[in-house]
XYZ file of N, CA and C in Angstrom:
432
model
N 0.798 -1.307 0.063
C -0.247 -0.015 -0.248
C 0.893 1.138 0.049
N 2.071 1.152 0.782
C 2.693 2.398 1.137
C 3.284 2.788 -0.486
N 4.149 1.598 -1.240
C 4.316 1.546 -2.569
C 3.346 2.501 -3.405
N 2.220 1.940 -3.536
C 1.218 2.790 -4.676
C 0.869 4.128 -3.897
N 0.901 4.298 -2.753
C 0.634 5.890 -1.894
C 1.617 6.752 -2.930
N 2.978 6.040 -2.434
C 4.265 7.142 -2.684
C 4.314 7.134 -4.183
N 3.981 6.316 -5.084
C 4.082 6.456 -6.472
C 3.002 7.241 -6.945
N 1.759 7.220 -6.566
C 0.782 8.258 -7.113
C 1.244 9.657 -6.572
N 1.855 9.971 -5.171
C 2.384 11.204 -5.112
C 3.559 11.928 -5.961
N 4.247 10.654 -6.149
C 5.471 10.916 -6.985
C 4.990 11.353 -8.592
N 4.008 10.549 -9.011
C 3.735 10.859 -10.420
C 2.332 11.601 -10.450
N 1.768 12.108 -9.405
C 0.513 12.936 -9.643
C 0.875 14.360 -10.303
N -0.205 14.810 -11.084
C 0.256 16.215 -11.431
C -1.148 17.279 -11.072
N -0.447 18.307 -11.181
C -1.892 19.315 -10.838
C -1.483 20.384 -11.846
N -2.372 20.708 -12.474
C -2.852 21.714 -13.541
C -2.901 23.265 -12.835
N -1.959 23.801 -13.452
C -1.849 25.611 -12.590
C -1.723 26.491 -13.916
N -2.666 27.144 -14.226
C -2.389 27.951 -15.381
C -2.017 27.452 -16.608
N -2.722 26.093 -16.867
C -2.594 25.279 -18.134
C -1.103 24.491 -18.092
N -0.572 24.311 -17.055
C 0.784 23.781 -17.023
C 0.747 22.712 -16.067
N 1.183 21.355 -16.234
C 1.132 20.529 -15.383
C 2.477 20.456 -14.589
N 2.108 20.076 -13.176
C 3.277 20.078 -12.258
C 3.074 18.851 -11.388
N 4.546 18.459 -11.114
C 4.466 17.161 -10.492
C 5.516 17.327 -9.448
N 5.737 16.426 -8.291
C 6.604 16.586 -7.235
C 8.144 16.982 -7.597
N 8.539 16.586 -8.836
C 9.702 16.841 -9.174
C 9.988 18.364 -9.371
N 8.991 19.130 -9.672
C 8.983 20.553 -9.717
C 9.239 21.329 -8.603
N 9.089 20.759 -7.279
C 9.039 21.493 -6.196
C 9.867 20.798 -5.151
N 10.222 19.601 -5.245
C 11.103 18.763 -4.457
C 12.537 19.284 -4.275
N 13.118 18.927 -2.932
C 14.391 19.305 -2.630
C 15.594 18.077 -3.254
N 16.241 18.588 -3.954
C 17.373 17.857 -4.689
C 18.612 18.038 -4.185
N 19.165 17.462 -3.090
C 20.550 17.872 -2.574
C 21.763 17.560 -3.408
N 21.619 16.798 -4.414
C 22.613 16.297 -5.010
C 22.097 16.555 -6.640
N 23.164 17.518 -7.205
C 23.077 18.106 -8.337
C 22.984 16.864 -9.407
N 21.914 16.812 -10.288
C 21.481 15.883 -11.385
C 21.024 14.624 -10.723
N 20.536 14.471 -9.622
C 19.578 13.448 -9.005
C 18.457 13.856 -9.001
N 17.365 13.072 -8.613
C 16.467 13.327 -8.238
C 15.784 13.946 -6.961
N 14.626 13.721 -6.318
C 14.324 14.337 -5.532
C 14.518 13.310 -4.068
N 14.902 14.150 -2.931
C 15.204 13.532 -1.493
C 13.662 13.011 -1.085
N 13.451 11.744 -0.896
C 12.046 11.300 -0.255
C 12.606 10.229 0.764
N 12.174 10.253 1.872
C 12.546 9.399 3.161
C 11.446 8.828 3.177
N 11.512 7.365 2.867
C 10.581 6.276 2.670
C 10.646 4.886 3.206
N 10.115 4.036 3.828
C 10.576 2.600 3.579
C 10.842 2.103 2.451
N 10.126 2.615 1.495
C 10.391 1.955 0.053
C 11.535 2.304 -0.611
N 12.228 3.259 0.023
C 13.850 3.443 -0.706
C 14.787 2.472 -0.108
N 14.395 1.701 0.491
C 15.480 0.289 0.881
C 15.323 -0.374 -0.572
N 14.295 -0.486 -1.529
C 14.279 -0.965 -2.516
C 14.297 -0.084 -3.688
N 14.662 1.408 -3.471
C 14.752 2.108 -4.459
C 13.685 2.716 -5.284
N 12.175 2.250 -4.555
C 11.118 2.186 -5.205
C 11.008 1.428 -6.247
N 11.279 0.318 -6.223
C 11.288 -1.000 -7.356
C 10.541 -1.979 -6.615
N 9.300 -2.006 -7.218
C 8.474 -3.045 -6.648
C 8.858 -4.356 -7.005
N 9.603 -5.005 -7.993
C 9.898 -6.113 -8.099
C 11.073 -6.363 -7.235
N 11.825 -5.695 -6.479
C 12.779 -5.900 -5.888
C 12.365 -6.028 -4.371
N 11.257 -5.222 -4.080
C 10.725 -5.453 -2.965
C 9.958 -6.673 -3.000
N 9.216 -7.316 -3.932
C 8.187 -8.572 -3.966
C 9.480 -9.840 -4.056
N 10.545 -9.518 -4.703
C 11.722 -10.496 -4.610
C 12.259 -10.548 -3.155
N 12.330 -9.546 -2.332
C 12.968 -9.839 -1.113
C 12.307 -10.872 -0.154
N 13.341 -11.536 0.111
C 13.098 -12.741 1.205
C 12.584 -12.585 2.750
N 13.453 -11.322 3.108
C 13.206 -11.121 4.280
C 13.507 -9.389 4.649
N 12.313 -8.934 4.614
C 12.540 -7.357 4.596
C 12.903 -6.717 6.101
N 12.886 -7.595 6.981
C 13.317 -7.268 8.071
C 14.781 -7.416 8.067
N 15.583 -8.434 7.638
C 16.819 -8.372 7.230
C 17.291 -7.254 6.530
N 16.689 -6.908 5.538
C 16.837 -5.874 4.788
C 16.956 -4.494 5.675
N 16.230 -4.329 6.312
C 16.075 -3.302 7.164
C 17.248 -3.253 8.355
N 18.145 -4.322 8.483
C 19.195 -4.242 9.166
C 20.321 -3.402 8.568
N 20.195 -3.194 7.140
C 21.425 -2.405 6.202
C 22.583 -3.412 6.532
N 22.595 -4.688 6.569
C 23.824 -5.458 6.674
C 23.914 -5.823 4.994
N 25.133 -5.782 4.278
C 25.166 -6.333 2.883
C 25.276 -8.033 3.109
N 24.491 -8.456 2.139
C 24.908 -9.812 2.115
C 26.244 -9.958 1.163
N 26.954 -11.522 1.442
C 27.966 -11.483 0.928
C 27.948 -11.478 -0.713
N 27.308 -11.511 -1.394
C 27.271 -11.198 -2.716
C 26.779 -10.026 -3.271
N 26.388 -9.141 -2.277
C 25.938 -7.673 -2.702
C 26.648 -7.058 -3.620
N 26.038 -6.585 -4.791
C 26.780 -5.735 -5.799
C 26.351 -4.251 -5.838
N 25.530 -3.821 -4.751
C 25.334 -2.261 -4.619
C 25.548 -2.384 -3.132
N 25.574 -1.027 -2.633
C 25.527 -0.599 -1.409
C 23.875 -0.794 -0.609
N 24.003 -1.134 0.333
C 22.974 -1.249 0.816
C 22.460 -0.175 1.675
N 21.003 0.200 1.897
C 20.206 1.004 2.793
C 20.541 2.605 2.284
N 20.984 2.678 1.047
C 21.021 4.031 0.152
C 19.881 4.322 -0.622
N 19.468 5.123 -0.942
C 18.071 5.512 -1.798
C 18.343 5.767 -3.195
N 17.209 5.971 -3.764
C 17.660 6.171 -5.524
C 18.529 7.093 -5.709
N 18.620 8.216 -4.842
C 19.678 9.037 -5.340
C 21.238 9.166 -4.777
N 21.351 8.250 -3.630
C 22.704 7.768 -3.224
C 22.422 8.290 -1.752
N 21.343 8.795 -0.963
C 21.270 9.083 0.160
C 20.939 8.108 1.188
N 21.708 7.919 2.664
C 21.429 6.800 3.198
C 19.992 6.712 3.758
N 19.282 5.873 3.938
C 18.032 5.458 4.288
C 18.185 5.200 6.025
N 17.634 5.990 6.863
C 17.711 6.143 8.275
C 16.817 5.451 8.905
N 16.797 4.507 9.409
C 15.725 3.803 9.989
C 14.746 4.560 10.905
N 15.338 6.009 11.956
C 14.671 6.225 12.820
C 13.682 7.482 11.987
N 13.962 7.610 10.849
C 13.281 8.809 10.253
C 12.245 7.909 9.245
N 12.023 6.937 8.964
C 11.119 6.019 8.433
C 9.993 5.210 9.042
N 10.699 4.853 10.194
C 9.852 3.782 11.428
C 9.538 4.510 12.384
N 8.099 4.216 12.875
C 7.919 4.585 14.243
C 7.777 3.617 15.301
N 7.970 3.999 16.488
C 7.786 3.051 17.560
C 8.790 1.785 17.332
N 10.051 2.148 16.828
C 11.081 1.262 16.662
C 11.656 0.517 17.418
N 11.848 -0.672 17.295
C 12.344 -1.550 18.461
C 13.045 -2.641 17.527
N 13.597 -3.606 18.503
C 14.383 -4.905 17.973
C 13.050 -6.195 18.332
N 13.016 -6.921 17.428
C 12.271 -8.121 17.671
C 12.708 -8.958 18.564
N 14.022 -9.120 18.881
C 14.720 -9.970 19.721
C 15.709 -8.689 20.437
N 15.932 -8.545 21.839
C 16.629 -7.616 22.441
C 18.055 -7.824 22.077
N 18.892 -6.945 21.728
C 20.104 -6.790 21.246
C 21.045 -7.345 22.440
N 21.995 -8.129 22.293
C 22.903 -8.319 23.264
C 24.054 -7.273 23.790
N 24.228 -6.535 22.835
C 25.373 -5.200 22.671
C 24.659 -4.395 21.657
N 25.445 -3.050 21.872
C 25.191 -2.155 20.883
C 25.770 -2.638 19.355
N 26.862 -3.492 19.254
C 26.902 -3.728 17.905
C 26.193 -5.075 17.320
N 25.184 -5.524 17.834
C 24.451 -6.876 17.735
C 23.570 -6.446 16.691
N 23.111 -7.436 15.592
C 22.301 -7.097 14.700
C 20.873 -7.019 15.649
N 19.934 -6.348 14.732
C 18.764 -6.213 14.907
C 17.559 -6.153 14.160
N 16.510 -7.370 14.390
C 15.579 -7.334 13.180
C 14.589 -6.358 13.864
N 14.300 -5.620 13.004
C 13.510 -4.536 13.204
C 11.935 -4.531 13.215
N 11.636 -4.055 14.417
C 9.946 -4.191 14.723
C 9.594 -2.602 14.910
N 8.485 -2.419 13.983
C 8.040 -1.072 14.104
C 6.533 -0.736 14.198
N 5.747 0.112 14.749
C 4.615 0.198 14.770
C 3.807 0.808 13.901
N 4.768 1.663 13.333
C 4.591 2.765 12.105
C 5.326 3.113 10.987
N 4.744 3.389 9.983
C 5.628 3.989 8.703
C 5.590 5.084 8.436
N 6.623 5.903 7.953
C 6.629 7.460 7.728
C 7.116 7.580 6.274
N 6.530 8.584 5.478
C 7.284 8.826 4.248
C 7.138 10.429 4.276
N 8.422 10.929 3.820
C 8.524 12.448 3.768
C 9.048 12.944 2.486
N 8.341 14.107 1.834
C 8.694 14.644 0.613
C 9.195 15.853 0.836
N 10.568 16.180 0.843
C 10.776 17.487 1.055
C 10.489 18.537 0.057
N 9.967 19.531 0.176
C 9.809 20.550 -0.697
C 10.601 21.965 -0.637
N 10.797 22.335 -1.524
C 11.230 23.964 -1.478
C 10.326 24.671 -1.017
N 10.693 25.832 -0.252
C 9.969 26.878 0.331
C 10.031 28.295 0.053
N 9.742 28.545 -1.103
C 10.313 29.778 -1.489
C 9.325 30.743 -2.301
N 9.327 32.114 -2.153
C 8.256 32.919 -2.887
C 7.453 32.698 -4.534
N 8.792 32.418 -5.208
C 8.618 31.756 -6.455
C 7.516 30.625 -6.746
N 7.804 29.754 -5.808
C 6.963 28.517 -6.219
C 5.822 28.107 -5.243
N 5.807 28.811 -4.046
C 4.929 28.350 -3.062
C 3.496 28.559 -3.380
N 3.000 29.480 -4.351
C 1.506 29.098 -4.422
C 1.402 27.959 -5.481
N 1.902 27.572 -6.369
C 1.862 26.784 -7.291
C 2.126 25.383 -6.257
N 3.087 25.372 -5.884
C 3.254 24.467 -4.633
C 2.326 23.801 -3.725
N 1.194 24.732 -3.456
C 0.315 24.592 -2.508
C -0.906 24.097 -3.264
N -1.203 24.419 -4.666
C -1.893 23.524 -5.280
C -1.674 22.511 -5.579
N -0.433 22.184 -5.949
C -0.024 20.637 -5.730
C -0.369 19.990 -5.020
N 0.279 20.498 -3.526
C -0.034 19.693 -2.430
C -1.637 19.538 -2.151
N -2.373 20.357 -2.408
C -3.936 19.894 -2.315
C -4.379 19.111 -3.297
N -3.970 19.477 -4.446
C -4.630 18.598 -5.599
C -3.831 17.106 -5.888
N -2.705 16.717 -5.547
C -1.960 15.490 -5.484
C -1.686 15.095 -4.130
N -1.044 15.739 -3.219
C -0.607 15.175 -1.836
C -2.045 14.752 -1.099
N -2.609 15.887 -0.563
C -3.824 15.836 0.014
C -4.513 14.716 -0.690
N -5.075 15.103 -1.550
C -6.226 14.151 -2.408
C -5.561 12.473 -2.326
N -4.114 12.357 -2.395
C -4.051 10.859 -2.708
C -3.881 10.245 -0.814
N -3.608 11.034 0.042
C -3.513 10.806 1.406
C -4.782 10.401 1.750
N -5.757 11.071 1.265
C -7.342 10.866 1.485
C -7.803 9.871 1.169
N -7.615 9.581 -0.043
C -8.009 8.309 -1.202
C -7.569 7.052 -0.460
N -5.983 7.138 -0.124
C -5.382 5.912 0.393
C -5.835 5.827 1.755
N -6.095 6.783 2.474
C -6.588 6.545 4.014
C -7.780 5.466 4.130
């Protein structure tokens, strides 16, 4: 469900004065030439539904420990920013209590969180507010 919601928000458009606007027009892009910064559990799989569906153990994925045959960095999003557990999970704890600070932790969470960072400036704020109403809020309400 989170995948579908995030996809709808990222791809949704709002028409303002005859022009279609998307998240990409307002989002914060901290790395030149890369996309929007979005903090979400879906970023463990770089918003790839096939990778998510093929994941044999999502709790192991959330540990951020690379398997021996890994060919990519683990726990980095689509644009190369680290995915931080405390920023995307609510009520974060371990399934089994850790033996020490360096022990692995199978994640247990009571909630998920996705954050879409937008620029807040005088040039885009009016159009961004319309996009927020027509795309973001509409999708949150329809998925709720």
